[in-house]
Amino acid sequence: MSDPPLEPCNPYLRLHCVDIFVRDQERSLRFYLHQLGFQLAFDSRLQSGQRWVAVSPPDGAAVLTLIQPQPDSPDYKLIGRSTRITFVTEDVVQTYREWSERGVRFRYTPRLRRIRYQNHLPENRSSAALWGEVITRFEDIDRNSFTLLSLDEVSKAIEAQRRLNAEKLEAERRIAHEMEIARQVQARLFPQKFPPCRTLEYAGICVQARQVGGDYYDFLSLGPKRLGLVLGDVAGKGMAAALLMANLQAHLRSQCASAWVHSEKLLRSVNQLFYENTAASAYATLFFAEYDDETQLLRYVNCGHLSGLLLRRDDSFEHLDSTCTVLGLFSDWDCSTGECRLHVGDTLALYTDGATESFNAAGDEFGEQGVCSALERHRNLPPAEMAQRILADVQHFGSHEQHDDITLIVAKCKGA
């Protein structure tokens, strides 16, 4: 099911750049990159033909634009002056040594200063505190000068930020590891065994938009010569939807294992369990089909899901439309059953809205018609390959990132 619309966010705002006037952009660029260890932020040409080049220190988001003014312009006189720009580092002495070895000019060796300031406390009390800074000044090749300093409080803040970043990375690593485990567990929830069926060949496929998802398909043994084809779509995305999917699957399989019952009774029981064991807003659409291997009769219950498509061997389509409402929203729930008989050469396709709601660059939807066309193109292939080809058609049609799970069941009647 599709994601809800995104909430509007505040307009983006940040400092773009600080201008540094230089005599030769290329020469200055090499200095900032190779001697100071800065990074190239951008290097492009304006429509006027003027080169626009900028650098940034390795930490933070500050950008220095290196501007080469004309010799007769007022800006040219600004070359070689104090920029009043300050760079902060944890260890001025270490940076001083490294940059000096690379040929950077410093005006003086690092100096230690102690500064006393008033720390205001509650109830009109205050106390004096000391904090220290180590400071020096350096120049670029055009004698533009900058301050380089380290502050006790800034160093503490940097170290605290490093710890927070390390903890965040570790938390993200754990989450990624747990999500991978969840993905593997959910993969095992999809059919691992296929109940034998003499007159019907069938296959299913699911490609999730995230590591885990809420789409579900299954093949159930409902008793002698009876096969259950199940496809569902749980409301929501991600882990929450995956847990609900596992819940729904457990209810279906447990009820099938306990007794061989008719579809209506089975689904009433499943709805009640799903209703009682999930949040009030939780629900799922479900297509449940029971196929009789002897008579080739297909009885189905469509619980608010997309219409199943039955491509007859004479190229006509039949729609297996909804027969009742969704599962899990109502305690007082009932369903009706539809039925049709399959003949040799007929193809049944069940799918979730991740297939129909794939959009191309022009905003067109793949839609039910796209699924019908894909069924007709690939009707002569075995079901497993047919499902793969339809999936490829959907993915090729969509020009953007996949936003919803795509799940398909394809079944072909081959007769006795």
CSV table of C-alpha atoms in Angstrom, one decimal:
chain,number,residue,atom,x,y,z
A,1,MET,CA,0.0,0.0,0.0
A,2,SER,CA,1.3,3.5,-0.9
A,3,ASP,CA,3.1,5.8,1.7
A,4,PRO,CA,1.1,8.8,3.1
A,5,PRO,CA,2.0,12.2,1.7
A,6,LEU,CA,5.1,13.8,3.2
A,7,GLU,CA,4.6,16.7,5.6
A,8,PRO,CA,5.8,20.1,4.4
A,9,CYS,CA,9.2,21.0,5.8
A,10,ASN,CA,10.9,24.3,6.6
A,11,PRO,CA,12.8,26.0,3.7
A,12,TYR,CA,16.4,25.0,3.5
A,13,LEU,CA,18.9,27.6,4.7
A,14,ARG,CA,22.7,27.6,5.3
A,15,LEU,CA,25.7,29.7,4.8
A,16,HIS,CA,26.8,29.4,1.2
A,17,CYS,CA,30.4,30.7,1.1
A,18,VAL,CA,33.0,33.2,2.3
A,19,ASP,CA,35.0,35.1,-0.4
A,20,ILE,CA,38.8,35.0,-0.4
A,21,PHE,CA,40.5,37.2,-3.0
A,22,VAL,CA,43.5,35.7,-4.7
A,23,ARG,CA,45.9,36.6,-7.5
A,24,ASP,CA,45.9,33.2,-9.3
A,25,GLN,CA,43.0,30.7,-8.7
A,26,GLU,CA,44.9,27.7,-9.9
A,27,ARG,CA,47.9,28.4,-7.8
A,28,SER,CA,45.8,29.1,-4.7
A,29,LEU,CA,43.7,26.1,-5.3
A,30,ARG,CA,46.8,23.9,-5.2
A,31,PHE,CA,47.8,25.6,-1.9
A,32,TYR,CA,44.5,25.0,-0.1
A,33,LEU,CA,44.2,21.4,-1.4
A,34,HIS,CA,47.8,20.2,-1.0
A,35,GLN,CA,49.2,22.3,1.8
A,36,LEU,CA,46.2,22.8,4.0
A,37,GLY,CA,44.5,19.5,3.2
A,38,PHE,CA,41.2,21.2,2.2
A,39,GLN,CA,38.7,19.6,-0.1
A,40,LEU,CA,37.4,20.9,-3.4
A,41,ALA,CA,33.8,22.1,-2.9
A,42,PHE,CA,33.1,23.0,-6.5
A,43,ASP,CA,34.8,24.1,-9.7
A,44,SER,CA,32.7,25.4,-12.6
A,45,ARG,CA,32.3,28.1,-15.2
A,46,LEU,CA,29.6,30.8,-15.0
A,47,GLN,CA,27.8,31.9,-18.1
A,48,SER,CA,30.1,34.9,-18.3
A,49,GLY,CA,33.0,32.5,-18.6
A,50,GLN,CA,34.4,33.4,-15.1
A,51,ARG,CA,35.7,30.4,-13.2
A,52,TRP,CA,34.0,29.7,-9.9
A,53,VAL,CA,36.1,27.6,-7.6
A,54,ALA,CA,35.7,26.9,-3.9
A,55,VAL,CA,37.3,24.8,-1.2
A,56,SER,CA,36.3,23.6,2.3
A,57,PRO,CA,38.1,22.4,5.4
A,58,PRO,CA,37.8,18.6,6.0
A,59,ASP,CA,35.4,19.0,8.9
A,60,GLY,CA,32.2,21.1,8.8
A,61,ALA,CA,30.3,22.7,6.0
A,62,ALA,CA,32.1,26.0,5.6
A,63,VAL,CA,33.0,26.9,2.0
A,64,LEU,CA,35.7,29.4,0.9
A,65,THR,CA,35.3,30.8,-2.6
A,66,LEU,CA,38.6,31.7,-4.3
A,67,ILE,CA,38.0,34.8,-6.4
A,68,GLN,CA,40.5,36.2,-8.8
A,69,PRO,CA,39.6,39.9,-9.3
A,70,GLN,CA,40.8,42.1,-12.1
A,71,PRO,CA,44.0,44.0,-11.2
A,72,ASP,CA,42.2,47.4,-11.7
A,73,SER,CA,39.2,46.4,-9.5
A,74,PRO,CA,38.6,47.5,-5.9
A,75,ASP,CA,38.5,43.9,-4.9
A,76,TYR,CA,42.1,43.5,-6.0
A,77,LYS,CA,43.2,45.7,-3.1
A,78,LEU,CA,41.7,43.2,-0.6
A,79,ILE,CA,44.3,40.6,-1.5
A,80,GLY,CA,46.8,40.0,1.3
A,81,ARG,CA,44.7,41.4,4.2
A,82,SER,CA,43.4,39.8,7.3
A,83,THR,CA,40.3,37.9,6.4
A,84,ARG,CA,39.0,37.8,10.0
A,85,ILE,CA,38.2,34.1,9.4
A,86,THR,CA,39.0,31.7,12.3
A,87,PHE,CA,39.6,28.0,11.9
A,88,VAL,CA,39.2,25.8,15.0
A,89,THR,CA,41.2,22.6,15.6
A,90,GLU,CA,41.7,20.3,18.5
A,91,ASP,CA,45.4,20.6,18.6
A,92,VAL,CA,46.9,23.8,17.2
A,93,VAL,CA,50.5,22.7,17.9
A,94,GLN,CA,50.1,19.5,15.8
A,95,THR,CA,48.4,21.4,13.0
A,96,TYR,CA,51.2,24.1,13.2
A,97,ARG,CA,53.9,21.4,12.8
A,98,GLU,CA,52.2,19.6,9.9
A,99,TRP,CA,51.4,22.8,8.0
A,100,SER,CA,54.9,24.2,8.6
A,101,GLU,CA,56.4,21.1,7.1
A,102,ARG,CA,54.3,21.7,4.0
A,103,GLY,CA,55.5,25.2,3.6
A,104,VAL,CA,52.6,27.2,5.2
A,105,ARG,CA,53.8,30.5,6.6
A,106,PHE,CA,52.8,31.3,10.3
A,107,ARG,CA,53.2,34.8,11.7
A,108,TYR,CA,54.1,33.4,15.2
A,109,THR,CA,54.4,30.1,17.0
A,110,PRO,CA,51.2,29.0,18.9
A,111,ARG,CA,50.6,30.9,22.1
A,112,LEU,CA,48.6,29.9,25.2
A,113,ARG,CA,46.1,32.3,26.7
A,114,ARG,CA,44.0,32.0,29.8
A,115,ILE,CA,40.7,33.9,29.8
A,116,ARG,CA,38.5,34.5,32.8
A,117,TYR,CA,34.8,34.8,32.3
A,118,GLN,CA,31.7,35.1,34.5
A,119,ASN,CA,29.6,32.0,34.7
A,120,HIS,CA,26.1,33.2,35.8
A,121,LEU,CA,24.2,30.8,38.0
A,122,PRO,CA,20.6,30.6,39.3
A,123,GLU,CA,19.4,32.9,42.1
A,124,ASN,CA,21.6,35.8,40.9
A,125,ARG,CA,24.8,34.0,41.9
A,126,SER,CA,27.9,33.9,39.7
A,127,SER,CA,31.3,32.5,39.7
A,128,ALA,CA,34.5,33.1,37.7
A,129,ALA,CA,35.9,30.4,35.6
A,130,LEU,CA,39.0,30.0,33.5
A,131,TRP,CA,39.2,28.5,30.0
A,132,GLY,CA,42.2,28.4,27.7
A,133,GLU,CA,43.0,28.9,24.1
A,134,VAL,CA,46.0,28.2,21.9
A,135,ILE,CA,46.2,30.6,19.1
A,136,THR,CA,48.4,31.4,16.0
A,137,ARG,CA,47.9,33.0,12.6
A,138,PHE,CA,48.9,31.7,9.2
A,139,GLU,CA,48.9,33.0,5.7
A,140,ASP,CA,48.1,31.7,2.2
A,141,ILE,CA,50.4,32.3,-0.8
A,142,ASP,CA,48.8,35.8,-1.3
A,143,ARG,CA,49.4,36.8,2.4
A,144,ASN,CA,45.7,36.5,3.2
A,145,SER,CA,45.9,35.8,7.0
A,146,PHE,CA,43.7,33.5,9.1
A,147,THR,CA,43.4,32.7,12.8
A,148,LEU,CA,44.0,29.1,13.9
A,149,LEU,CA,43.0,28.3,17.5
A,150,SER,CA,41.9,25.6,19.8
A,151,LEU,CA,39.6,26.2,22.8
A,152,ASP,CA,39.2,24.0,25.8
A,153,GLU,CA,35.4,24.0,25.6
A,154,VAL,CA,35.4,23.5,21.8
A,155,SER,CA,37.8,20.5,22.2
A,156,LYS,CA,35.5,19.0,24.8
A,157,ALA,CA,32.5,19.6,22.5
A,158,ILE,CA,34.4,18.0,19.6
A,159,GLU,CA,35.3,14.9,21.7
A,160,ALA,CA,31.7,14.7,22.9
A,161,GLN,CA,30.5,14.9,19.3
A,162,ARG,CA,32.9,12.2,18.3
A,163,ARG,CA,31.5,9.9,21.0
A,164,LEU,CA,28.0,10.6,19.9
A,165,ASN,CA,28.9,9.9,16.2
A,166,ALA,CA,30.6,6.6,17.3
A,167,GLU,CA,27.5,5.6,19.3
A,168,LYS,CA,25.3,6.6,16.4
A,169,LEU,CA,27.3,4.5,13.9
A,170,GLU,CA,27.3,1.5,16.3
A,171,ALA,CA,23.5,1.9,16.7
A,172,GLU,CA,23.1,2.0,13.0
A,173,ARG,CA,25.3,-1.0,12.6
A,174,ARG,CA,23.2,-2.9,15.1
A,175,ILE,CA,19.9,-1.9,13.4
A,176,ALA,CA,21.3,-2.9,10.0
A,177,HIS,CA,22.3,-6.3,11.4
A,178,GLU,CA,18.9,-6.8,13.0
A,179,MET,CA,17.1,-5.7,9.9
A,180,GLU,CA,19.2,-8.3,7.9
A,181,ILE,CA,18.2,-11.0,10.4
A,182,ALA,CA,14.6,-9.9,10.0
A,183,ARG,CA,14.9,-10.0,6.2
A,184,GLN,CA,16.2,-13.5,6.4
A,185,VAL,CA,13.5,-14.6,8.8
A,186,GLN,CA,10.8,-13.1,6.6
A,187,ALA,CA,12.2,-14.7,3.5
A,188,ARG,CA,11.7,-18.1,5.3
A,189,LEU,CA,8.0,-17.2,5.8
A,190,PHE,CA,7.4,-17.3,2.1
A,191,PRO,CA,6.6,-20.7,0.7
A,192,GLN,CA,9.4,-23.2,1.0
A,193,LYS,CA,7.4,-26.2,-0.2
A,194,PHE,CA,4.9,-26.3,-3.0
A,195,PRO,CA,1.9,-28.7,-2.4
A,196,PRO,CA,1.6,-31.1,-5.4
A,197,CYS,CA,-1.1,-30.3,-7.9
A,198,ARG,CA,-1.7,-32.4,-11.0
A,199,THR,CA,-3.7,-29.9,-13.2
A,200,LEU,CA,-2.3,-26.6,-12.1
A,201,GLU,CA,1.2,-25.2,-12.4
A,202,TYR,CA,1.9,-22.1,-10.2
A,203,ALA,CA,4.6,-19.8,-8.9
A,204,GLY,CA,4.9,-16.6,-6.8
A,205,ILE,CA,7.4,-13.8,-6.4
A,206,CYS,CA,7.8,-10.9,-4.0
A,207,VAL,CA,10.3,-7.9,-4.3
A,208,GLN,CA,10.1,-5.7,-1.3
A,209,ALA,CA,10.7,-1.9,-1.4
A,210,ARG,CA,12.6,-2.1,1.9
A,211,GLN,CA,14.4,-4.9,3.6
A,212,VAL,CA,11.2,-6.2,5.1
A,213,GLY,CA,7.6,-5.5,4.0
A,214,GLY,CA,3.9,-6.2,4.3
A,215,ASP,CA,3.2,-8.1,1.2
A,216,TYR,CA,2.4,-11.8,1.6
A,217,TYR,CA,1.8,-14.8,-0.6
A,218,ASP,CA,1.5,-18.4,0.2
A,219,PHE,CA,0.5,-21.9,-1.1
A,220,LEU,CA,-1.4,-24.0,1.3
A,221,SER,CA,-2.4,-27.6,1.4
A,222,LEU,CA,-6.2,-27.6,2.2
A,223,GLY,CA,-6.6,-31.3,2.1
A,224,PRO,CA,-6.7,-34.0,-0.5
A,225,LYS,CA,-6.5,-32.5,-4.0
A,226,ARG,CA,-7.2,-29.0,-2.6
A,227,LEU,CA,-4.7,-26.2,-3.0
A,228,GLY,CA,-4.9,-22.7,-1.4
A,229,LEU,CA,-3.5,-19.7,-3.3
A,230,VAL,CA,-3.1,-16.7,-0.9
A,231,LEU,CA,-1.9,-13.2,-1.6
A,232,GLY,CA,-2.2,-10.3,0.8
A,233,ASP,CA,-1.2,-6.7,1.4
A,234,VAL,CA,-0.9,-5.5,5.0
A,235,ALA,CA,-1.4,-1.7,5.6
A,236,GLY,CA,1.8,0.1,6.3
A,237,LYS,CA,5.5,-0.3,5.5
A,238,GLY,CA,8.7,-1.6,7.0
A,239,MET,CA,9.0,-3.6,10.2
A,240,ALA,CA,5.5,-2.8,11.5
A,241,ALA,CA,3.9,-4.2,8.3
A,242,ALA,CA,6.3,-7.2,8.4
A,243,LEU,CA,5.2,-8.1,11.9
A,244,LEU,CA,1.5,-7.8,10.9
A,245,MET,CA,2.2,-9.9,7.9
A,246,ALA,CA,3.8,-12.6,10.0
A,247,ASN,CA,0.8,-12.4,12.3
A,248,LEU,CA,-1.6,-12.9,9.4
A,249,GLN,CA,0.4,-15.7,8.0
A,250,ALA,CA,0.5,-17.5,11.4
A,251,HIS,CA,-3.3,-17.3,11.7
A,252,LEU,CA,-3.9,-18.7,8.3
A,253,ARG,CA,-1.5,-21.6,8.6
A,254,SER,CA,-2.6,-22.5,12.1
A,255,GLN,CA,-6.2,-22.6,11.0
A,256,CYS,CA,-5.4,-24.6,7.9
A,257,ALA,CA,-3.4,-27.1,10.1
A,258,SER,CA,-6.2,-27.5,12.7
A,259,ALA,CA,-8.9,-28.5,10.3
A,260,TRP,CA,-9.9,-28.8,6.6
A,261,VAL,CA,-12.7,-26.3,6.4
A,262,HIS,CA,-14.4,-24.2,3.8
A,263,SER,CA,-12.9,-20.9,2.9
A,264,GLU,CA,-15.7,-18.8,4.5
A,265,LYS,CA,-15.3,-20.5,7.9
A,266,LEU,CA,-11.5,-20.3,7.7
A,267,LEU,CA,-11.4,-16.6,6.9
A,268,ARG,CA,-14.0,-15.7,9.5
A,269,SER,CA,-11.7,-17.3,12.1
A,270,VAL,CA,-8.6,-15.6,10.7
A,271,ASN,CA,-10.4,-12.2,10.7
A,272,GLN,CA,-11.4,-12.7,14.3
A,273,LEU,CA,-7.8,-13.6,15.4
A,274,PHE,CA,-6.3,-10.7,13.4
A,275,TYR,CA,-8.9,-8.3,14.8
A,276,GLU,CA,-8.2,-9.3,18.4
A,277,ASN,CA,-4.4,-9.4,18.2
A,278,THR,CA,-3.6,-6.2,16.3
A,279,ALA,CA,-4.2,-2.4,16.8
A,280,ALA,CA,-7.5,-0.9,15.9
A,281,SER,CA,-6.1,0.6,12.7
A,282,ALA,CA,-4.4,-2.6,11.5
A,283,TYR,CA,-5.9,-4.3,8.5
A,284,ALA,CA,-5.0,-6.3,5.4
A,285,THR,CA,-6.5,-6.9,1.9
A,286,LEU,CA,-6.4,-10.6,1.0
A,287,PHE,CA,-7.2,-12.8,-2.0
A,288,PHE,CA,-7.8,-16.4,-0.9
A,289,ALA,CA,-8.4,-19.0,-3.6
A,290,GLU,CA,-9.2,-22.7,-3.2
A,291,TYR,CA,-8.4,-24.8,-6.2
A,292,ASP,CA,-9.9,-28.3,-6.6
A,293,ASP,CA,-7.3,-30.4,-8.5
A,294,GLU,CA,-10.0,-32.9,-9.5
A,295,THR,CA,-12.7,-30.7,-10.9
A,296,GLN,CA,-10.5,-27.7,-11.8
A,297,LEU,CA,-12.9,-25.5,-9.9
A,298,LEU,CA,-11.5,-22.3,-8.4
A,299,ARG,CA,-13.5,-20.9,-5.4
A,300,TYR,CA,-12.2,-17.5,-4.1
A,301,VAL,CA,-12.8,-14.8,-1.5
A,302,ASN,CA,-11.5,-11.4,-2.4
A,303,CYS,CA,-11.2,-9.4,0.9
A,304,GLY,CA,-11.0,-5.8,-0.5
A,305,HIS,CA,-8.0,-6.7,-2.7
A,306,LEU,CA,-7.3,-5.8,-6.3
A,307,SER,CA,-9.3,-7.9,-8.8
A,308,GLY,CA,-7.7,-11.2,-9.8
A,309,LEU,CA,-7.2,-11.6,-13.5
A,310,LEU,CA,-8.1,-14.7,-15.4
A,311,LEU,CA,-6.7,-14.8,-19.0
A,312,ARG,CA,-8.7,-17.4,-20.9
A,313,ARG,CA,-7.2,-19.4,-23.7
A,314,ASP,CA,-9.5,-17.4,-26.2
A,315,ASP,CA,-7.7,-14.2,-25.1
A,316,SER,CA,-10.6,-12.9,-23.1
A,317,PHE,CA,-10.2,-11.6,-19.5
A,318,GLU,CA,-12.3,-12.2,-16.5
A,319,HIS,CA,-12.1,-10.1,-13.3
A,320,LEU,CA,-12.3,-11.8,-9.9
A,321,ASP,CA,-13.6,-8.8,-8.0
A,322,SER,CA,-13.9,-8.1,-4.3
A,323,THR,CA,-16.5,-10.3,-2.5
A,324,CYS,CA,-16.1,-8.7,1.0
A,325,THR,CA,-14.3,-6.0,3.0
A,326,VAL,CA,-10.8,-6.1,4.3
A,327,LEU,CA,-9.5,-8.3,7.2
A,328,GLY,CA,-8.9,-7.0,10.7
A,329,LEU,CA,-11.0,-3.8,11.0
A,330,PHE,CA,-14.3,-5.4,12.1
A,331,SER,CA,-15.2,-8.0,14.6
A,332,ASP,CA,-18.6,-8.6,12.9
A,333,TRP,CA,-17.3,-9.8,9.6
A,334,ASP,CA,-18.5,-12.2,6.9
A,335,CYS,CA,-17.7,-13.0,3.3
A,336,SER,CA,-19.2,-14.4,0.2
A,337,THR,CA,-17.5,-16.7,-2.3
A,338,GLY,CA,-17.0,-16.4,-6.1
A,339,GLU,CA,-16.1,-19.3,-8.3
A,340,CYS,CA,-15.0,-20.2,-11.8
A,341,ARG,CA,-13.7,-23.2,-13.6
A,342,LEU,CA,-10.3,-23.3,-15.2
A,343,HIS,CA,-9.6,-24.9,-18.5
A,344,VAL,CA,-6.4,-26.0,-20.2
A,345,GLY,CA,-4.5,-22.9,-21.3
A,346,ASP,CA,-6.1,-20.5,-18.8
A,347,THR,CA,-3.8,-18.3,-16.8
A,348,LEU,CA,-4.6,-16.8,-13.4
A,349,ALA,CA,-2.7,-13.7,-12.0
A,350,LEU,CA,-2.9,-12.2,-8.5
A,351,TYR,CA,-0.9,-9.1,-7.7
A,352,THR,CA,-0.5,-6.3,-5.2
A,353,ASP,CA,-0.8,-2.6,-5.8
A,354,GLY,CA,3.0,-2.2,-6.0
A,355,ALA,CA,2.7,-3.6,-9.5
A,356,THR,CA,-0.2,-1.4,-10.7
A,357,GLU,CA,1.0,1.8,-8.9
A,358,SER,CA,4.4,2.0,-10.6
A,359,PHE,CA,4.8,5.3,-12.4
A,360,ASN,CA,7.0,6.4,-15.3
A,361,ALA,CA,8.8,9.8,-15.7
A,362,ALA,CA,5.7,11.2,-17.4
A,363,GLY,CA,3.5,10.3,-14.4
A,364,ASP,CA,1.7,7.5,-16.1
A,365,GLU,CA,0.7,4.5,-14.1
A,366,PHE,CA,1.4,0.9,-15.1
A,367,GLY,CA,-2.1,0.0,-13.9
A,368,GLU,CA,-4.2,-3.0,-14.4
A,369,GLN,CA,-3.9,-2.6,-18.2
A,370,GLY,CA,-0.2,-2.9,-17.9
A,371,VAL,CA,-0.6,-6.2,-16.0
A,372,CYS,CA,-3.0,-7.5,-18.7
A,373,SER,CA,-0.7,-6.6,-21.5
A,374,ALA,CA,2.2,-8.3,-19.7
A,375,LEU,CA,0.1,-11.4,-19.2
A,376,GLU,CA,-0.7,-11.6,-22.9
A,377,ARG,CA,2.9,-11.0,-23.9
A,378,HIS,CA,4.3,-13.8,-21.7
A,379,ARG,CA,1.4,-16.2,-21.7
A,380,ASN,CA,3.4,-19.1,-23.3
A,381,LEU,CA,6.1,-19.1,-20.6
A,382,PRO,CA,6.0,-21.3,-17.5
A,383,PRO,CA,4.5,-19.6,-14.4
A,384,ALA,CA,7.8,-19.0,-12.6
A,385,GLU,CA,9.4,-17.3,-15.7
A,386,MET,CA,6.2,-15.5,-16.5
A,387,ALA,CA,6.2,-13.9,-13.0
A,388,GLN,CA,9.8,-12.8,-13.5
A,389,ARG,CA,9.0,-11.3,-16.9
A,390,ILE,CA,6.0,-9.4,-15.5
A,391,LEU,CA,8.0,-8.1,-12.6
A,392,ALA,CA,10.8,-6.9,-15.1
A,393,ASP,CA,8.1,-5.1,-17.1
A,394,VAL,CA,6.9,-3.3,-14.0
A,395,GLN,CA,10.4,-2.3,-12.9
A,396,HIS,CA,11.4,-1.2,-16.4
A,397,PHE,CA,8.2,0.9,-16.7
A,398,GLY,CA,8.9,2.7,-13.4
A,399,SER,CA,11.4,5.5,-13.7
A,400,HIS,CA,11.8,6.1,-10.0
A,401,GLU,CA,12.8,4.3,-6.8
A,402,GLN,CA,10.5,1.4,-5.9
A,403,HIS,CA,8.2,2.7,-3.2
A,404,ASP,CA,6.0,-0.3,-2.5
A,405,ASP,CA,6.4,-4.1,-2.4
A,406,ILE,CA,5.6,-5.9,-5.6
A,407,THR,CA,4.1,-9.4,-5.3
A,408,LEU,CA,2.7,-11.7,-8.0
A,409,ILE,CA,1.2,-15.2,-8.2
A,410,VAL,CA,0.8,-16.7,-11.6
A,411,ALA,CA,-1.0,-20.1,-12.1
A,412,LYS,CA,-1.6,-21.9,-15.4
A,413,CYS,CA,-4.1,-24.7,-15.9
A,414,LYS,CA,-2.5,-27.6,-17.7
A,415,GLY,CA,-5.2,-30.2,-17.4
A,416,ALA,CA,-5.0,-33.8,-16.3
